[in-house]
Amino acid sequence: MTMLSPGGTRRGGRPSAVVHLLGPLVISVLAGLSALVTYHVFVRTISGQTLDTAAMLGTDVQHPRLAGLLSNALDATNMRSVAVVCVIVAAIGGLRRRIDLAVAAAVLVLGANVTTQLLKNRLPRPPFDGLQWENSLPSGHTTAAAAMAFALVLVLPEAVRGTAALAGAGFTGAIAISTVWARWHRPSDTVAAILVVLAWGALVVFCIRLLRWTRQAAPGRPSWLATLPLLVTAALAVPVTVVGLLFAKTSATVATEPEPSRLSFLTGIAGIAAAVSLAFLTWLWLATADRDRPTESSSSRAIPPAHEPGSPGR
């Protein structure tokens, strides 16, 4: 059995324990910094804010049935649904005897939503786009959707985490795109919300690994059936976002005023898809990176030692 030395390396000279422990903390910091960069580029700069607003104005929901579906989806994503998910998470954690995961999931949901509200209420928004609107970054609806999905992935058994991650990514993406389609939020608001949730998710995983530092664990990884759709989505959405930003940035109308732009809207949707797929791919790997191993004592009790030749049996 591979053991961890106090210095953070595995016996045999493989330096992986410290990386395994600090990896989520690094991801948390990078996600938080990325959220701040998103705010700076798309709120604090004239071109970024104008482009972001043009994406929000680039479409309009005119079909009554579609508008009703979007409205129902957004209305269902509220603090009541967040509370229900927290109760479900606590129940799953209790049934699995993983109270640490249940507490971590609750901290994730609470921390992400509180952080979003604090940032939304305190970050200034200069009216470069001519709209005297209050700051809307990060998106509260997107934060709630992503946090609920992250929490469920964390506490569910390993066998169903991949399916839960794919469903959660689809739900989060639908809510994020709906807020932009309904002109409640700009694309950067939803991207920043996803980054806030990822930052809190990686932080709670770091805390779990720190508390379980002395326990033995087997390395785990999600199945390709779960990761492949997220990888394909990211591989398609990232270049579309980059190319769309380059084309939209050179548009004269977008550069001077936030006129409705279908190109900017599609670019924003691609950016949301890229952020969602990459965030859930990262979260799925973080959530399944540890797999409990039975302790040595329990293993020895489960498999009785063979009798030596000549020794009397029981």
Short mmCIF file of C-alpha atoms in Angstrom, two decimals:
data_model
loop_
_atom_site.label_atom_id
_atom_site.label_comp_id
_atom_site.label_asym_id
_atom_site.label_seq_id
_atom_site.Cartn_x
_atom_site.Cartn_y
_atom_site.Cartn_z
CA MET A 1 0.00 0.00 0.00
CA THR A 2 1.33 3.42 -0.95
CA MET A 3 1.86 5.64 2.06
CA LEU A 4 2.39 9.38 2.35
CA SER A 5 5.46 10.64 4.11
CA PRO A 6 5.29 13.71 6.38
CA GLY A 7 7.19 15.70 3.79
CA GLY A 8 4.37 15.33 1.29
CA THR A 9 5.81 12.73 -1.05
CA ARG A 10 4.81 9.16 -1.64
CA ARG A 11 7.22 6.45 -0.62
CA GLY A 12 9.10 5.58 -3.71
CA GLY A 13 10.00 9.18 -4.57
CA ARG A 14 6.82 10.32 -6.34
CA PRO A 15 6.21 13.95 -5.27
CA SER A 16 2.43 14.10 -5.56
CA ALA A 17 0.89 14.56 -2.12
CA VAL A 18 1.63 18.28 -1.80
CA VAL A 19 0.50 18.93 -5.37
CA HIS A 20 -2.65 16.94 -4.69
CA LEU A 21 -3.32 19.00 -1.57
CA LEU A 22 -2.51 22.46 -2.91
CA GLY A 23 -3.92 21.99 -6.42
CA PRO A 24 -7.49 22.99 -5.45
CA LEU A 25 -6.20 26.05 -3.61
CA VAL A 26 -4.34 27.18 -6.72
CA ILE A 27 -7.45 26.65 -8.83
CA SER A 28 -9.50 28.64 -6.32
CA VAL A 29 -7.12 31.59 -6.48
CA LEU A 30 -6.96 31.48 -10.29
CA ALA A 31 -10.76 31.37 -10.55
CA GLY A 32 -11.11 34.34 -8.21
CA LEU A 33 -8.52 36.33 -10.16
CA SER A 34 -10.25 35.42 -13.43
CA ALA A 35 -13.53 36.79 -12.05
CA LEU A 36 -11.79 40.07 -11.22
CA VAL A 37 -10.22 40.19 -14.68
CA THR A 38 -13.65 39.62 -16.22
CA TYR A 39 -14.99 42.55 -14.21
CA HIS A 40 -12.11 44.80 -15.19
CA VAL A 41 -12.30 44.02 -18.92
CA PHE A 42 -16.07 44.05 -19.40
CA VAL A 43 -17.06 46.68 -16.84
CA ARG A 44 -14.10 49.01 -16.30
CA THR A 45 -13.16 49.46 -19.97
CA ILE A 46 -15.19 51.30 -22.60
CA SER A 47 -14.77 48.75 -25.39
CA GLY A 48 -15.42 45.77 -23.13
CA GLN A 49 -18.54 47.23 -21.56
CA THR A 50 -19.91 48.37 -24.92
CA LEU A 51 -19.34 44.94 -26.44
CA ASP A 52 -20.91 43.22 -23.45
CA THR A 53 -24.03 45.39 -23.60
CA ALA A 54 -24.29 44.91 -27.37
CA ALA A 55 -24.36 41.15 -26.76
CA MET A 56 -27.19 41.54 -24.24
CA LEU A 57 -29.18 43.68 -26.68
CA GLY A 58 -28.43 41.38 -29.61
CA THR A 59 -31.63 39.36 -29.29
CA ASP A 60 -35.14 39.75 -28.04
CA VAL A 61 -37.59 37.16 -26.78
CA GLN A 62 -40.71 37.66 -28.89
CA HIS A 63 -42.26 34.18 -28.91
CA PRO A 64 -44.75 34.04 -26.00
CA ARG A 65 -44.26 30.32 -25.32
CA LEU A 66 -40.46 30.60 -25.33
CA ALA A 67 -40.64 33.68 -23.13
CA GLY A 68 -42.84 31.77 -20.70
CA LEU A 69 -40.41 28.84 -20.52
CA LEU A 70 -37.49 31.17 -19.86
CA SER A 71 -39.44 33.06 -17.23
CA ASN A 72 -40.46 29.85 -15.44
CA ALA A 73 -36.88 28.56 -15.47
CA LEU A 74 -35.55 31.80 -14.02
CA ASP A 75 -38.31 32.06 -11.41
CA ALA A 76 -37.58 28.50 -10.25
CA THR A 77 -33.95 29.40 -9.60
CA ASN A 78 -34.31 31.28 -6.32
CA MET A 79 -33.29 31.04 -2.71
CA ARG A 80 -36.12 28.62 -1.98
CA SER A 81 -34.75 26.13 -4.48
CA VAL A 82 -31.27 26.69 -3.05
CA ALA A 83 -32.59 25.84 0.43
CA VAL A 84 -34.26 22.68 -0.89
CA VAL A 85 -31.02 21.57 -2.54
CA CYS A 86 -29.14 22.19 0.72
CA VAL A 87 -31.57 19.90 2.55
CA ILE A 88 -31.13 17.21 -0.13
CA VAL A 89 -27.35 17.58 0.06
CA ALA A 90 -27.43 17.19 3.84
CA ALA A 91 -29.59 14.08 3.53
CA ILE A 92 -27.29 12.48 0.95
CA GLY A 93 -24.23 13.27 3.04
CA GLY A 94 -25.86 11.74 6.10
CA LEU A 95 -26.89 8.58 4.27
CA ARG A 96 -23.37 8.16 2.90
CA ARG A 97 -21.83 8.97 6.30
CA ARG A 98 -19.87 11.77 4.71
CA ILE A 99 -20.80 14.71 6.89
CA ASP A 100 -17.65 16.48 5.72
CA LEU A 101 -18.96 16.54 2.15
CA ALA A 102 -22.39 17.75 3.28
CA VAL A 103 -20.88 20.59 5.30
CA ALA A 104 -18.49 21.49 2.48
CA ALA A 105 -21.37 21.58 -0.02
CA ALA A 106 -23.38 23.85 2.27
CA VAL A 107 -20.40 26.18 2.70
CA LEU A 108 -19.93 26.21 -1.07
CA VAL A 109 -23.54 27.20 -1.75
CA LEU A 110 -23.68 29.81 1.01
CA GLY A 111 -20.24 31.29 0.31
CA ALA A 112 -20.77 31.60 -3.44
CA ASN A 113 -24.18 33.25 -3.14
CA VAL A 114 -23.09 35.67 -0.41
CA THR A 115 -19.96 36.60 -2.39
CA THR A 116 -22.04 37.27 -5.50
CA GLN A 117 -24.42 39.55 -3.64
CA LEU A 118 -21.57 41.45 -1.99
CA LEU A 119 -19.77 41.97 -5.29
CA LYS A 120 -22.94 42.95 -7.12
CA ASN A 121 -23.85 45.57 -4.51
CA ARG A 122 -20.37 47.02 -4.00
CA LEU A 123 -18.57 46.94 -7.34
CA PRO A 124 -18.94 50.25 -9.20
CA ARG A 125 -20.13 50.34 -12.80
CA PRO A 126 -19.22 53.42 -14.83
CA PRO A 127 -21.91 54.12 -17.49
CA PHE A 128 -19.64 53.85 -20.52
CA ASP A 129 -22.45 52.26 -22.53
CA GLY A 130 -24.84 55.13 -21.82
CA LEU A 131 -27.13 52.96 -19.68
CA GLN A 132 -27.63 54.22 -16.14
CA TRP A 133 -28.01 50.70 -14.78
CA GLU A 134 -26.64 49.46 -11.50
CA ASN A 135 -23.87 46.88 -11.48
CA SER A 136 -25.18 43.39 -12.28
CA LEU A 137 -21.92 41.40 -12.10
CA PRO A 138 -21.94 38.57 -11.00
CA SER A 139 -25.32 37.06 -11.91
CA GLY A 140 -27.26 35.83 -8.90
CA HIS A 141 -29.35 33.35 -10.89
CA THR A 142 -26.29 31.80 -12.50
CA THR A 143 -24.52 31.62 -9.16
CA ALA A 144 -27.46 29.82 -7.58
CA ALA A 145 -27.75 27.34 -10.47
CA ALA A 146 -24.03 26.53 -10.60
CA ALA A 147 -23.69 26.29 -6.81
CA MET A 148 -26.60 23.85 -6.54
CA ALA A 149 -25.14 21.70 -9.32
CA PHE A 150 -21.66 21.76 -7.77
CA ALA A 151 -23.04 20.79 -4.36
CA LEU A 152 -24.92 17.79 -5.72
CA VAL A 153 -21.90 16.57 -7.69
CA LEU A 154 -19.79 16.78 -4.53
CA VAL A 155 -22.01 14.68 -2.27
CA LEU A 156 -23.32 12.10 -4.75
CA PRO A 157 -21.60 8.70 -5.06
CA GLU A 158 -18.78 8.46 -7.56
CA ALA A 159 -20.79 6.26 -9.92
CA VAL A 160 -23.31 9.02 -10.69
CA ARG A 161 -21.15 12.13 -10.38
CA GLY A 162 -20.44 12.25 -14.10
CA THR A 163 -24.13 12.15 -14.98
CA ALA A 164 -24.88 14.77 -12.35
CA ALA A 165 -22.12 17.02 -13.69
CA LEU A 166 -23.45 16.82 -17.25
CA ALA A 167 -27.00 17.57 -16.09
CA GLY A 168 -25.76 20.39 -13.87
CA ALA A 169 -23.74 21.91 -16.70
CA GLY A 170 -26.79 21.84 -18.97
CA PHE A 171 -28.98 23.41 -16.29
CA THR A 172 -26.43 26.11 -15.44
CA GLY A 173 -25.85 26.93 -19.09
CA ALA A 174 -29.58 27.20 -19.74
CA ILE A 175 -30.09 29.54 -16.79
CA ALA A 176 -27.09 31.69 -17.76
CA ILE A 177 -28.18 32.01 -21.39
CA SER A 178 -31.76 32.71 -20.32
CA THR A 179 -30.68 35.67 -18.20
CA VAL A 180 -28.90 37.18 -21.20
CA TRP A 181 -31.75 36.37 -23.57
CA ALA A 182 -34.23 38.02 -21.22
CA ARG A 183 -31.87 41.02 -20.90
CA TRP A 184 -31.47 40.55 -17.18
CA HIS A 185 -27.71 40.12 -17.42
CA ARG A 186 -24.79 40.57 -19.76
CA PRO A 187 -22.63 37.57 -20.69
CA SER A 188 -19.79 38.72 -18.42
CA ASP A 189 -22.16 38.67 -15.43
CA THR A 190 -22.81 34.96 -15.91
CA VAL A 191 -19.16 34.10 -16.59
CA ALA A 192 -18.10 35.90 -13.41
CA ALA A 193 -20.77 34.01 -11.44
CA ILE A 194 -19.47 30.66 -12.70
CA LEU A 195 -15.93 31.65 -11.70
CA VAL A 196 -17.09 32.65 -8.21
CA VAL A 197 -18.71 29.24 -7.74
CA LEU A 198 -15.62 27.45 -9.04
CA ALA A 199 -13.43 29.46 -6.65
CA TRP A 200 -15.56 28.41 -3.66
CA GLY A 201 -15.81 24.84 -4.87
CA ALA A 202 -12.06 24.45 -5.20
CA LEU A 203 -11.60 26.08 -1.79
CA VAL A 204 -13.88 23.61 0.00
CA VAL A 205 -12.15 20.69 -1.75
CA PHE A 206 -8.83 22.02 -0.44
CA CYS A 207 -10.30 22.15 3.07
CA ILE A 208 -11.60 18.56 2.76
CA ARG A 209 -8.21 17.30 1.64
CA LEU A 210 -6.49 19.22 4.42
CA LEU A 211 -8.76 17.70 7.07
CA ARG A 212 -8.29 14.22 5.61
CA TRP A 213 -4.54 14.63 5.16
CA THR A 214 -3.62 11.62 7.27
CA ARG A 215 -6.14 9.26 5.67
CA GLN A 216 -5.25 6.93 2.87
CA ALA A 217 -6.95 7.51 -0.46
CA ALA A 218 -6.85 5.93 -3.87
CA PRO A 219 -6.62 8.22 -6.89
CA GLY A 220 -9.86 8.49 -8.81
CA ARG A 221 -10.82 10.04 -12.12
CA PRO A 222 -14.12 10.64 -13.89
CA SER A 223 -15.13 8.45 -16.79
CA TRP A 224 -14.64 9.56 -20.37
CA LEU A 225 -18.39 9.30 -20.91
CA ALA A 226 -18.73 12.28 -18.56
CA THR A 227 -15.69 14.30 -19.54
CA LEU A 228 -15.87 13.88 -23.32
CA PRO A 229 -19.03 15.99 -23.85
CA LEU A 230 -17.57 18.77 -21.71
CA LEU A 231 -14.25 18.60 -23.56
CA VAL A 232 -15.96 18.73 -26.95
CA THR A 233 -18.10 21.68 -25.90
CA ALA A 234 -15.07 23.58 -24.64
CA ALA A 235 -13.06 22.74 -27.76
CA LEU A 236 -15.81 24.20 -29.95
CA ALA A 237 -16.87 27.14 -27.78
CA VAL A 238 -13.44 28.57 -26.93
CA PRO A 239 -12.27 29.27 -30.52
CA VAL A 240 -15.73 30.55 -31.48
CA THR A 241 -15.57 32.98 -28.57
CA VAL A 242 -12.08 34.19 -29.47
CA VAL A 243 -12.91 34.67 -33.16
CA GLY A 244 -16.21 36.35 -32.32
CA LEU A 245 -14.52 38.78 -29.95
CA LEU A 246 -11.95 39.68 -32.59
CA PHE A 247 -14.60 40.34 -35.24
CA ALA A 248 -16.90 42.22 -32.86
CA LYS A 249 -14.04 44.31 -31.52
CA THR A 250 -13.29 45.58 -35.03
CA SER A 251 -16.93 46.50 -35.71
CA ALA A 252 -17.31 50.28 -35.92
CA THR A 253 -20.84 50.34 -34.49
CA VAL A 254 -19.94 48.17 -31.51
CA ALA A 255 -16.78 50.16 -30.83
CA THR A 256 -18.68 53.44 -30.52
CA GLU A 257 -22.07 52.54 -29.02
CA PRO A 258 -23.83 49.41 -27.77
CA GLU A 259 -26.19 48.84 -30.70
CA PRO A 260 -27.87 45.43 -30.74
CA SER A 261 -25.47 42.97 -32.34
CA ARG A 262 -26.40 39.39 -33.18
CA LEU A 263 -22.72 38.59 -33.64
CA SER A 264 -21.94 39.87 -30.15
CA PHE A 265 -24.85 37.89 -28.74
CA LEU A 266 -23.68 34.65 -30.33
CA THR A 267 -20.15 35.36 -29.14
CA GLY A 268 -21.43 35.88 -25.62
CA ILE A 269 -23.38 32.61 -25.74
CA ALA A 270 -20.25 30.80 -26.92
CA GLY A 271 -18.31 32.38 -24.07
CA ILE A 272 -20.91 31.19 -21.57
CA ALA A 273 -20.76 27.67 -23.01
CA ALA A 274 -16.96 27.70 -22.77
CA ALA A 275 -17.01 28.92 -19.16
CA VAL A 276 -19.64 26.37 -18.10
CA SER A 277 -17.96 23.39 -19.77
CA LEU A 278 -14.48 24.24 -18.46
CA ALA A 279 -15.76 24.95 -14.94
CA PHE A 280 -17.73 21.70 -14.69
CA LEU A 281 -14.89 19.73 -16.24
CA THR A 282 -12.53 21.11 -13.59
CA TRP A 283 -15.07 20.51 -10.84
CA LEU A 284 -15.71 16.93 -11.92
CA TRP A 285 -12.00 16.16 -11.74
CA LEU A 286 -11.69 17.84 -8.34
CA ALA A 287 -14.73 16.04 -6.92
CA THR A 288 -13.57 12.58 -8.07
CA ALA A 289 -9.85 12.92 -7.41
CA ASP A 290 -10.10 11.07 -4.07
CA ARG A 291 -11.53 7.64 -3.48
CA ASP A 292 -11.60 6.22 0.03
CA ARG A 293 -9.55 3.12 0.63
CA PRO A 294 -10.29 0.71 3.43
CA THR A 295 -7.84 0.97 6.27
CA GLU A 296 -5.26 -1.71 6.78
CA SER A 297 -6.98 -2.99 9.90
CA SER A 298 -10.36 -3.35 8.19
CA SER A 299 -8.72 -5.10 5.25
CA SER A 300 -7.08 -7.60 7.54
CA ARG A 301 -10.39 -8.25 9.29
CA ALA A 302 -12.21 -8.71 6.00
CA ILE A 303 -9.69 -11.28 4.67
CA PRO A 304 -8.47 -13.70 7.37
CA PRO A 305 -4.84 -14.76 7.08
CA ALA A 306 -4.11 -18.16 5.62
CA HIS A 307 -2.94 -20.86 8.04
CA GLU A 308 0.69 -21.77 7.89
CA PRO A 309 1.53 -25.36 6.97
CA GLY A 310 1.25 -27.54 9.99
CA SER A 311 -0.63 -24.99 12.08
CA PRO A 312 -3.87 -26.19 13.66
CA GLY A 313 -7.05 -24.78 12.20
CA ARG A 314 -10.01 -23.46 14.09
#
